[in-house]
Coordinates of C-alpha atoms and ligand atoms in Angstrom, one line a residue:
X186 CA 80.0 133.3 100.3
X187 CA 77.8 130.3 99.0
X188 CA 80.3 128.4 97.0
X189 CA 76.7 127.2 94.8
X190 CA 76.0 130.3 94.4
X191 CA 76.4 129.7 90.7
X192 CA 74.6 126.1 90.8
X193 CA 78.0 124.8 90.2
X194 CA 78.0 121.4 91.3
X195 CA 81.1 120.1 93.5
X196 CA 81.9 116.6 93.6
X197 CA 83.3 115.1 97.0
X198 CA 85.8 117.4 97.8
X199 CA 87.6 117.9 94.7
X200 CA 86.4 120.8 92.2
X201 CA 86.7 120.4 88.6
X202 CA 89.3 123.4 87.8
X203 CA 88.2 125.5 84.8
X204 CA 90.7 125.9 82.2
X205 CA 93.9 126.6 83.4
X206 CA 94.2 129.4 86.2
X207 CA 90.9 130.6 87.7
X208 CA 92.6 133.5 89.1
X209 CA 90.3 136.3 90.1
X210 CA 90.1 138.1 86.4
X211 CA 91.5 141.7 87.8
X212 CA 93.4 141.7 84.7
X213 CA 96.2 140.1 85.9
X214 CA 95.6 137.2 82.9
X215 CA 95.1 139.9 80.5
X216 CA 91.0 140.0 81.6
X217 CA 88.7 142.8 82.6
X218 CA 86.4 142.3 85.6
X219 CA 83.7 140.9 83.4
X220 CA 85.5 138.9 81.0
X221 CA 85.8 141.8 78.2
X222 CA 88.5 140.9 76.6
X223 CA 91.8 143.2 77.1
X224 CA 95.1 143.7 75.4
X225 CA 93.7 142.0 72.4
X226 CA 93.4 138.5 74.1
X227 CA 90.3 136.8 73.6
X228 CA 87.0 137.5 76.1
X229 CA 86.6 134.8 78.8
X230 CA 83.3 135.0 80.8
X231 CA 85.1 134.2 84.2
X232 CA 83.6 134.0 87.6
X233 CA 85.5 135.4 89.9
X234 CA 83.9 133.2 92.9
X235 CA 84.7 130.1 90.9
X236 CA 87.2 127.2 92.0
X237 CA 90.8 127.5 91.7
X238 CA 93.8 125.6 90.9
X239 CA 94.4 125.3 94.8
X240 CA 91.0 124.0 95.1
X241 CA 92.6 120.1 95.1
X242 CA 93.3 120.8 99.0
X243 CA 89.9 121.7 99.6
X244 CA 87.7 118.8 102.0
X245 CA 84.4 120.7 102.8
X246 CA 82.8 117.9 101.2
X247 CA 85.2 115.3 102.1
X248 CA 85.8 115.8 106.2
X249 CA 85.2 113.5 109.7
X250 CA 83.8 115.2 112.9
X251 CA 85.4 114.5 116.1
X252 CA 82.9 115.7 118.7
X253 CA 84.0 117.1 121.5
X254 CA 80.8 117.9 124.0
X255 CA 82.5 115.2 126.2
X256 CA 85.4 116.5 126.5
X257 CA 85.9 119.8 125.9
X258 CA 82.2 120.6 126.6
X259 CA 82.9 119.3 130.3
X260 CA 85.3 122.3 130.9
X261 CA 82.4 124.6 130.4
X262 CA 81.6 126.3 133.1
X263 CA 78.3 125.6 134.3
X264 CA 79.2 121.2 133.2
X265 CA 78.5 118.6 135.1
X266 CA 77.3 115.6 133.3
X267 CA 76.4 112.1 135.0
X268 CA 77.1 109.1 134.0
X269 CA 73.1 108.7 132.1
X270 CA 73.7 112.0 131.2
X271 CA 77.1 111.2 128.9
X272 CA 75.7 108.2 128.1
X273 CA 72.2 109.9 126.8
X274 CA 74.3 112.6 124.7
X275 CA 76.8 110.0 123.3
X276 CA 74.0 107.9 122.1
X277 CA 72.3 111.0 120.5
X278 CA 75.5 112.1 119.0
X279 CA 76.1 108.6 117.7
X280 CA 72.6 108.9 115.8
X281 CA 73.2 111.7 114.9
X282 CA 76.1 110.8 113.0
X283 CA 79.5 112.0 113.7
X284 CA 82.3 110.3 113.1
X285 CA 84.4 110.5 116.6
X286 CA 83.1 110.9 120.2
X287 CA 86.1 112.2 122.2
X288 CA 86.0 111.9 125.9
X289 CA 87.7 113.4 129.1
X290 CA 90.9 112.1 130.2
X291 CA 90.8 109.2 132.2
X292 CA 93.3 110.7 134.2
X293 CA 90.9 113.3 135.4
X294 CA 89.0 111.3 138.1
X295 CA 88.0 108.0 138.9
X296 CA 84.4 108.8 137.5
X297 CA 85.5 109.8 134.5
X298 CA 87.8 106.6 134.0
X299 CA 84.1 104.7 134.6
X300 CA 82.5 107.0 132.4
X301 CA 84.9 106.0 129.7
X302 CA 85.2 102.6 129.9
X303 CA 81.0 103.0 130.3
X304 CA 80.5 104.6 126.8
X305 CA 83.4 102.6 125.1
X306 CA 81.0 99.1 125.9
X307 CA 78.0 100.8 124.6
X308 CA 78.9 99.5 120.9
X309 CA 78.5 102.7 119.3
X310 CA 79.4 103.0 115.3
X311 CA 81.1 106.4 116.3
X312 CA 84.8 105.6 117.3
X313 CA 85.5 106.8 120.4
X314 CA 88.7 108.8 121.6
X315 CA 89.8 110.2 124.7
X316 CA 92.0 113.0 125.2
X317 CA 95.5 112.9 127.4
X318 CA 98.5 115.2 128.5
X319 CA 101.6 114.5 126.6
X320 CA 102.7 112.0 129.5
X321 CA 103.4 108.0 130.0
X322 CA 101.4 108.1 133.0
X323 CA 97.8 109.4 131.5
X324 CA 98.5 107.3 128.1
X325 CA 99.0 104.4 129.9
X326 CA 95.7 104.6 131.8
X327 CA 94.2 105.7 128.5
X328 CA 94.9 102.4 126.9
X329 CA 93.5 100.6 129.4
X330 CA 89.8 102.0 129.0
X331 CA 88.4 100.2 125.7
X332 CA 88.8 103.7 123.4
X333 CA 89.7 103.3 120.1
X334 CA 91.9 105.9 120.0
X335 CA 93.8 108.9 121.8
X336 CA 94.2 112.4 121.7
X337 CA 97.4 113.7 123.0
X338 CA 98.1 117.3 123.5
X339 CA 100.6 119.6 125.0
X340 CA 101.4 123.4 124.5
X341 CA 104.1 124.4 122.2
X342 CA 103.7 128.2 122.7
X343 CA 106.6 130.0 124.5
X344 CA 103.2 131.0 127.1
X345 CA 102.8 127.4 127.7
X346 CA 106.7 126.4 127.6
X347 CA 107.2 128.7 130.3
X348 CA 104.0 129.2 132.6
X349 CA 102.3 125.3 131.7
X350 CA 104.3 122.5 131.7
X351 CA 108.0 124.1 132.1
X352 CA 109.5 122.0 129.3
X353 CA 111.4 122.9 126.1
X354 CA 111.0 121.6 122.5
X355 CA 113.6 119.2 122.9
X356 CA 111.7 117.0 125.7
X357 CA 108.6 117.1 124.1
X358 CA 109.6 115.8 121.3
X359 CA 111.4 112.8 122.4
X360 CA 108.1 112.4 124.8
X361 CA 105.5 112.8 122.3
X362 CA 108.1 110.0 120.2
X363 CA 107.5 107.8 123.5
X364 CA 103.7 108.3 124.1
X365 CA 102.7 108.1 120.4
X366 CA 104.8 104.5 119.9
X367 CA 103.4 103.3 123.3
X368 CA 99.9 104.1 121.9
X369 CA 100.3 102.8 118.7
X370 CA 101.8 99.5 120.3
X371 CA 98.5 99.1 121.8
X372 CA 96.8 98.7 118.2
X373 CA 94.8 101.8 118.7
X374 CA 94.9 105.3 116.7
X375 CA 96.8 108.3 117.8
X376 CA 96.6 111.9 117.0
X377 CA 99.1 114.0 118.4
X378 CA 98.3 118.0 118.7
X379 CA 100.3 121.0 119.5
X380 CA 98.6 123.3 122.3
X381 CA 98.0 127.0 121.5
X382 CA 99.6 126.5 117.8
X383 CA 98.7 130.3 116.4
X384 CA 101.5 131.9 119.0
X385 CA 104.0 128.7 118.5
X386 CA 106.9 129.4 116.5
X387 CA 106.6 127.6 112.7
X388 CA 109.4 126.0 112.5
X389 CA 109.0 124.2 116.2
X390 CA 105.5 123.0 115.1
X391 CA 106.4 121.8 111.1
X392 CA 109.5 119.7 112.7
X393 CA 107.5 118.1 115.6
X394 CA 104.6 117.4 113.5
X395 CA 107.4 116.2 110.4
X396 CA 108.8 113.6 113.5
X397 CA 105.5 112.3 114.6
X398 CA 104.3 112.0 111.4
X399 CA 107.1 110.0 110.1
X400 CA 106.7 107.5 113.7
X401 CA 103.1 106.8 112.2
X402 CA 100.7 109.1 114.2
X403 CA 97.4 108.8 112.6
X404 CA 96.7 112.6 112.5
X405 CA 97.8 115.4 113.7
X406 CA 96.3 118.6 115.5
X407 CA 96.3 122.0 115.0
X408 CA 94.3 124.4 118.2
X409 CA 93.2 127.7 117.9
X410 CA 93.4 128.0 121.8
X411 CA 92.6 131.0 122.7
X412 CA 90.7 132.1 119.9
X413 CA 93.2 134.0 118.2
X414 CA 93.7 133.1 114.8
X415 CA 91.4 134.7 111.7
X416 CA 90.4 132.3 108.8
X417 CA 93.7 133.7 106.3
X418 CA 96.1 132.8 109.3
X419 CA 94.1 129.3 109.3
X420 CA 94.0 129.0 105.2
X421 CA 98.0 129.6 105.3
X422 CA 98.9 127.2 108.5
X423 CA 96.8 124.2 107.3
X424 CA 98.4 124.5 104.0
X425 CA 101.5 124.7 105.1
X426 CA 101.5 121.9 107.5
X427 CA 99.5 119.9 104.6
X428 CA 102.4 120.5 102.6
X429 CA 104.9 118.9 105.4
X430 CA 102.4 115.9 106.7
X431 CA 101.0 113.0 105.0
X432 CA 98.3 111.9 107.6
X433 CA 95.4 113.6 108.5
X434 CA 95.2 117.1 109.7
X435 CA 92.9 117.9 112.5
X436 CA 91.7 121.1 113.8
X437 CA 90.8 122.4 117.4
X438 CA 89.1 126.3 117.2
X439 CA 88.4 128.3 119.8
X440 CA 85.5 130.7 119.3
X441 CA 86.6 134.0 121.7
X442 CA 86.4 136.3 119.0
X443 CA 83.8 134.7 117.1
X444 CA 85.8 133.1 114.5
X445 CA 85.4 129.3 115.2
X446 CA 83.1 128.2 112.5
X447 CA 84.7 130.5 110.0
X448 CA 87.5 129.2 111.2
X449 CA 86.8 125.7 110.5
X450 CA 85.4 126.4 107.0
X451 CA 88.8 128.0 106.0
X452 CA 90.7 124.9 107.7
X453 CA 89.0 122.6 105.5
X454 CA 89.6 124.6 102.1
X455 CA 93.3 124.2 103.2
X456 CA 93.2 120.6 103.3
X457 CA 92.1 120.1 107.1
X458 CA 90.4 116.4 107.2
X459 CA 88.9 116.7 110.8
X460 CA 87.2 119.1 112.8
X461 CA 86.3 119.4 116.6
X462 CA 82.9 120.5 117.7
X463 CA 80.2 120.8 120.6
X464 CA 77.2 121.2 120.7
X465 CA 75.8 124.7 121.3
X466 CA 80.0 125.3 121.1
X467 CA 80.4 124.6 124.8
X468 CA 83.8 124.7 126.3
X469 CA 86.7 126.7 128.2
X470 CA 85.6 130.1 128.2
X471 CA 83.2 130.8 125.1
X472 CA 84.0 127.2 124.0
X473 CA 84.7 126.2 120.4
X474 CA 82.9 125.9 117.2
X475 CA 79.2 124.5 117.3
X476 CA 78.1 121.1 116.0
X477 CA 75.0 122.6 114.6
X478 CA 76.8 125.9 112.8
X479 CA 79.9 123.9 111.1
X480 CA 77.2 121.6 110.0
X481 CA 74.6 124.3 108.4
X482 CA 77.6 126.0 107.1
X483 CA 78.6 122.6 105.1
X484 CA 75.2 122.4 104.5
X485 CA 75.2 125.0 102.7
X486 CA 78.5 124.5 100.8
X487 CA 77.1 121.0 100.1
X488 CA 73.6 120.4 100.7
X489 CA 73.8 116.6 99.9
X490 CA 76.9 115.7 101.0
X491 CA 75.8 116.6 104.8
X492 CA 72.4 115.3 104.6
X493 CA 73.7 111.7 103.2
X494 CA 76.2 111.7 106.4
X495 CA 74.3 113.0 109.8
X496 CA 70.9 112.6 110.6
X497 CA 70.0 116.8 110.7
X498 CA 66.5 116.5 112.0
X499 CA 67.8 115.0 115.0
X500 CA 70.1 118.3 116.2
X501 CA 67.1 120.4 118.0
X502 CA 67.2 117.4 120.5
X503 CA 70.3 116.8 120.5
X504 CA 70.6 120.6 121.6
X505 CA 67.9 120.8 124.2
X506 CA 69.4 117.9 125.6
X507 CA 72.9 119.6 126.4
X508 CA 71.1 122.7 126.7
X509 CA 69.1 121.1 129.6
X510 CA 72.4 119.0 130.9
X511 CA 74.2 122.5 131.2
X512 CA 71.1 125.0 132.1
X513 CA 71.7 127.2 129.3
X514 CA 69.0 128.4 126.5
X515 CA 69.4 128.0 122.7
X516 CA 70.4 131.1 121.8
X517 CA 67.7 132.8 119.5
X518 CA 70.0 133.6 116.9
X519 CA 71.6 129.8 116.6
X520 CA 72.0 128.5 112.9
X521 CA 68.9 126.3 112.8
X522 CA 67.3 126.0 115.9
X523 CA 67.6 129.0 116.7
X524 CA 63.8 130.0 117.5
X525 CA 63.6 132.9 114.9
X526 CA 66.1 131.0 112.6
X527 CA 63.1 130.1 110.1
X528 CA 60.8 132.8 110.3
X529 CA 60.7 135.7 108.0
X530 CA 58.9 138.9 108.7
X531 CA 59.3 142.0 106.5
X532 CA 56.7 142.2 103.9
X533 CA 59.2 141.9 100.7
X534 CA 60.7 138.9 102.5
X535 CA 57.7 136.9 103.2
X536 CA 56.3 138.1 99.4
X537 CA 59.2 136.6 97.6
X538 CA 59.2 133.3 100.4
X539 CA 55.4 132.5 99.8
X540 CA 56.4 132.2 96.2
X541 CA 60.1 130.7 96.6
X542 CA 61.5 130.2 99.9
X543 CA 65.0 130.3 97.8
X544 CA 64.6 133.6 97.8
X545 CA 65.7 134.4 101.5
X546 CA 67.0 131.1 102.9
X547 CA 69.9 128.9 102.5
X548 CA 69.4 126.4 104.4
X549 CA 65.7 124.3 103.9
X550 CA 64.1 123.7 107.0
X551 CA 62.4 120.7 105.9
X552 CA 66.0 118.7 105.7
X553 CA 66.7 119.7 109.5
X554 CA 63.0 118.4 110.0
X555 CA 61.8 122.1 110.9
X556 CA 59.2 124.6 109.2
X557 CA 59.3 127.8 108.1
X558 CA 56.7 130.7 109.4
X559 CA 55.8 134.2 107.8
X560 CA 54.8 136.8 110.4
X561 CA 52.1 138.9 109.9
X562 CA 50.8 140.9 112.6
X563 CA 53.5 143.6 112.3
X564 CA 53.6 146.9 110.7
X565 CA 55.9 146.1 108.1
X566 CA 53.4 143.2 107.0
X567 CA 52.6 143.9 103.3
X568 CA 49.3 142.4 101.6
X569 CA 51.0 139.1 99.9
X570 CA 51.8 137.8 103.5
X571 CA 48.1 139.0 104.5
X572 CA 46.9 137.5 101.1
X573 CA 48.4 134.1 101.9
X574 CA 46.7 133.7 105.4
X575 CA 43.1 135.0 104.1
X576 CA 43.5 131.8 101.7
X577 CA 45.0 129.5 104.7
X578 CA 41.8 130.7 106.6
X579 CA 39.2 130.0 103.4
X580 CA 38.4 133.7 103.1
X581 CA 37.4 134.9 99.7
X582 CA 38.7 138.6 99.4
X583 CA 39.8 140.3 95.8
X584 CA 43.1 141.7 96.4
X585 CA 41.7 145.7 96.8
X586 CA 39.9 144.5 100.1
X587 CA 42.9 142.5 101.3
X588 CA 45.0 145.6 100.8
X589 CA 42.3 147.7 102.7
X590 CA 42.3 144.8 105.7
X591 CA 46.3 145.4 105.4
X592 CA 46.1 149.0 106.3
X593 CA 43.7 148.0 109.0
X594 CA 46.7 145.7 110.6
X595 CA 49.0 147.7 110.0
X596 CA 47.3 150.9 111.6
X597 CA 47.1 148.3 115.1
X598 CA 50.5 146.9 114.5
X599 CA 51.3 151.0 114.9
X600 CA 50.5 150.5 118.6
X601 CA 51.3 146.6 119.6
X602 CA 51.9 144.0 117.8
X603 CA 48.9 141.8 117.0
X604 CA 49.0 138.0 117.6
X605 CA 47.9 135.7 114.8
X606 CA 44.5 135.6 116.8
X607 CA 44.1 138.5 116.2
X608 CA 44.9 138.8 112.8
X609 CA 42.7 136.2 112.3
X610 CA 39.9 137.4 113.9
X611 CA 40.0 140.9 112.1
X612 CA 40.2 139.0 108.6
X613 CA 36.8 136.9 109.6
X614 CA 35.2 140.7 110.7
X615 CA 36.5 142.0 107.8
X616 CA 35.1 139.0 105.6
X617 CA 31.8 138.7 107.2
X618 CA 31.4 142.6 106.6
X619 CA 31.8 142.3 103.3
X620 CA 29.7 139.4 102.7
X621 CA 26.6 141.2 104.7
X622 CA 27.2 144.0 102.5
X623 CA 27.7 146.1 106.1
X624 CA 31.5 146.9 104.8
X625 CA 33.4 148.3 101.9
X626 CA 36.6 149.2 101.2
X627 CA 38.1 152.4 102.7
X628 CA 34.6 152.3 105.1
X629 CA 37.1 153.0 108.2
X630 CA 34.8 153.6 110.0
X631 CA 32.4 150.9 109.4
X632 CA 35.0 148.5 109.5
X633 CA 36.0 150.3 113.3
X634 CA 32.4 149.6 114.3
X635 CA 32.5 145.8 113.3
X636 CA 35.5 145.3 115.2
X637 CA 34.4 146.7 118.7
X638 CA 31.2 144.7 118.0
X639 CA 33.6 141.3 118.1
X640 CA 35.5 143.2 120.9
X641 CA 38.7 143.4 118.6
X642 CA 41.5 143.3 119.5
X643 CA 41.0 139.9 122.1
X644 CA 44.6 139.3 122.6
X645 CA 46.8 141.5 124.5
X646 CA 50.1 139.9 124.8
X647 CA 53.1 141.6 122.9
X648 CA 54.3 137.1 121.9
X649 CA 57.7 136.2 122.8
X650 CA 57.7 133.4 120.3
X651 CA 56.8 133.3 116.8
X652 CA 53.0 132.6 117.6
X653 CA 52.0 135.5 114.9
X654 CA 53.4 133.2 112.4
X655 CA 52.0 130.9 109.7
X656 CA 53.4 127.9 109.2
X657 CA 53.9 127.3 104.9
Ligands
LIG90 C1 93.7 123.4 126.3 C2 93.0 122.2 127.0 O1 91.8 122.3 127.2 S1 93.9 120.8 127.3 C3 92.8 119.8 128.1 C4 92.5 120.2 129.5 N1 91.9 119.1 130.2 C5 92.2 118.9 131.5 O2 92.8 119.6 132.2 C6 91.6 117.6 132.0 C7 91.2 117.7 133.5 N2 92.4 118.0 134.2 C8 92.6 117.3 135.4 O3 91.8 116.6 135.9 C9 93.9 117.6 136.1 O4 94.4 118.9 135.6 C10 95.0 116.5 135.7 C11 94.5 115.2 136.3 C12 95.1 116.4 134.2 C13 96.3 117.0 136.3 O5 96.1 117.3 137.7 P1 97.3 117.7 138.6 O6 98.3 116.6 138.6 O7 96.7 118.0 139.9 O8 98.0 119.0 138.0 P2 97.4 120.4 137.6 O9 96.1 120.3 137.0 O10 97.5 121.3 138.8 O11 98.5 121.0 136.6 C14 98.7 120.4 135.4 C15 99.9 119.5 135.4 O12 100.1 119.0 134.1 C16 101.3 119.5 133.4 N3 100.9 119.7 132.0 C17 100.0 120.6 131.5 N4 99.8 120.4 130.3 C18 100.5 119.3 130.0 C19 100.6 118.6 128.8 N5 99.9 119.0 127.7 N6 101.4 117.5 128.7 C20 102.0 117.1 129.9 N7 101.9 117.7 131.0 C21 101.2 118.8 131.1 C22 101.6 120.7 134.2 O13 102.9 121.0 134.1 C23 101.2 120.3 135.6 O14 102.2 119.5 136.1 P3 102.8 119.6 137.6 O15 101.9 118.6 138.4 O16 104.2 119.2 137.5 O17 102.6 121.0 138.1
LIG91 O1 93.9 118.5 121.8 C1 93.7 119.5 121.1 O2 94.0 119.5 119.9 C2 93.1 120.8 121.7 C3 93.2 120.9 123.2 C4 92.3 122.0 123.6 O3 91.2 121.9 124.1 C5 92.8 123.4 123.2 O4 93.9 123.6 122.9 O5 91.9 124.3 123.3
LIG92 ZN1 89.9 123.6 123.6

């Protein structure tokens, strides 16, 4: 759901409420569907899609990312980053915008204790974190490394109590107590997270995250572990816990059943006010929700609110580069770069795009510093798309012989797909004939002769990439 779908502007963070309740009118308020009025009340034009009084909590346009590629993108499988390596993608990161780098645990290895201390001189305006076990001994050699800040974790889930850490409720409370004041004596923030919160028990999570929050943690976390939790089980936890803490809310998603950017969206209607990422969503397993798909799916809430914060032309690099670090491809379907993610095909698509690329896209590829492309050489072109090259290429054709050159395509799309070469070259045979007065239209055959003059077709190869594609 595009939450401008209506054009409704929505200032940072907080929407305007309309009138009094905007509760879905299914006559509950005395309302039909479509406003008409009922039981004698008055007729309200109401949109059903439109904010509601529980709209305060919402932060889509008022959230911090805490990027997590060097952290939990290092526990993907095929990760191993240098130290130039880290220090390439923190820099990108930190021109790209985000708000929080966080890092491995110092604890880890004596590498990554470098690597820390490394990326916390580089003077970066992103503050940088790094991420511990609920345990004096990693936050005290966290403190030590220059970060402005620490993440400290440890399960709460009666599958962690038992088979992780052995401990009960009891103890890690009074050791969060003791890692979170030793942090914050060191002057530096402190979040403090619950482990595998979805299968914790409630009232264990709202009373530790009540006592931490009332010691001063800066924020705490909420993680989606395992990738268990749908966005209604988010909306309701968040809102909950935003009900029982008043610092910031952070949230950790796993992405194992595809759920982690929805996820995150829902999070931040609740009242959530910082989100992890990676880039390309690389992590444990299937890793967690993707820099570039939270941010396109903001975008979209909130076109200018993204583009004033992070620098979006800069994420296909920032991609390649981890893609490249990790040896993995961009996936084509990825939000953005994903190589296909601009390019429209189907005749009534690219019709209505050539005259308003509203029509079929959300997201504008200019403000990501990308370009759109209609395909052609298909066999579910149509003669606008055909129509819009003929005048990229100077041609003149009326509209009855660019319909006939259609069917021409078309009939060889039948068989392969034709390259934009090809297209191309059949338009200028197709023009040429017309001008020599050796062609008109429905001559098939004439126009079959022309073309094995100029040995058409003289490409053979079926393209992988969107090659057959003007660029508008
Ligand atoms: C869900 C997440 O992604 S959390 C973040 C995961 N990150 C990492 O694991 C960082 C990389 N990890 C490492 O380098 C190592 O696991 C270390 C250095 C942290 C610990 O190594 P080891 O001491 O050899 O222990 P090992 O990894 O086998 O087991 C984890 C230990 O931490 C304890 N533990 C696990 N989670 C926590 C926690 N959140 N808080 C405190 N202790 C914990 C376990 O009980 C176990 O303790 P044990 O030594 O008494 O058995
Ligand atoms: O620290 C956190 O909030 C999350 C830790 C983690 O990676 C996870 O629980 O999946
Ligand atoms: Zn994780």
């Amino acid at each position: 759901m595009c939450p401008h779908a209506n054009g409704d502007a929505i200032p940072n963070g907080k929407h305007e409420m309309i009138g009094v309740e905007n509760t879905i009118s299914n006559g509950i308020n005395g309302h039909s569907a479509n406003g008409q009025s009922i039981n004698g009340r008055t007729a309200q034009k109401r949109n059903p899609y439109a904010p509601r009084a529980s709209d305060f909590l919402n932060n889509v346009s008022n959230f911090k990312i805490i990027e997590s590629t060097l952290r939990e993108g290092e526990q993907f499988a095929n990760a191993f980053f240098d130290t130039k390596t880290k220090i390439a993608i923190a820099k990108a990161l930190d021109a790209f915008g985000v708000e929080y780098l966080e890092l491995t645990s110092p604890a880890a290895s004596e590498q990554s204790r470098l690597d820390c201390e490394a990326i916390c001189r580089l003077g970066l305006k992103a503050k940088i974190l790094t991420h511990i076990r609920c345990h004096m001994d990693d936050a005290r050699i966290a403190v030590e490394t220059g970060v402005d800040g620490v993440d400290v974790v440890i399960g709460t889930s009666s599958f962690l109590r038992e088979f992780s850490h052995g401990k009960d409720m009891t103890y890690i409370t009074k050791t969060a107590i003791e890692v979170i004041q030793f942090v914050k004596s060191k002057g530096i923030e402190v979040r403090f997270s619950t482990e595998d919160s979805f299968r914790s028990d409630l009232v264990d999570l709202l009373s530790i995250y009540q006592t931490v929050d009332k010691i001063g943690v800066n924020r705490v976390g909420i993680a989606d572990t395992v990738g268990c939790a749908n966005p209604r089980q988010v909306y309701e936890l968040i809102r909950t816990l935003r009900g029982v803490v008043g610092c910031d809310i952070e949230v950790h998603l796993h992405n194992d059943t595809g759920m982690a950017i929805a996820n995150a969206y829902t999070a931040l209607e609740a009242g959530a006010t910082h989100i992890d990422t990676s880039v390309l969503g690389i992590g444990e397993r299937v890793g967690i929700t993707p820099l570039g798909g939270l941010v396109s799916c903001l975008y979209a809430a909130n076109p200018e609110y993204v583009k004033s914060k992070y620098n979006l032309p800069m994420l296909r690099e920032i991609e390649n580069l981890v893609a490249e670090a990790v040896e993995v491809n961009v996936p084509f379907c990825n939000p953005v770069t994903g190589y296909c993610a601009f390019t429209h095909k189907a005749g009534i698509h690219a019709k209505a795009i050539l005259n308003n690329p509203s029509t079929y896209e959300i997201l504008k590829p200019e403000d990501f510093g990308l370009t759109r492309y209609v395909s052609i050489g298909h066999r579910l072109t149509g003669w606008n798309a055909v129509k819009s090259r003929v005048e990229q290429l100077g041609l003149e054709l009326t509209d009855e012989q660019i319909k006939d050159a259609t069917a021409k395509i078309k009939e060889l799309a039948d068989v392969r797909t034709q390259s934009m070469d090809d297209v191309d070259s059949l338009l200028r045979v197709y023009h040429s004939g017309i001008q020599s007065g050796e062609l008109a239209v429905g001559q098939k055959e004439a126009l079959d002769r022309l073309l094995a003059q100029h040995q058409y077709p003289k490409f053979g190869v079926k393209p992988m990439k969107p090659v057959d594609a003007t660029d508008i």
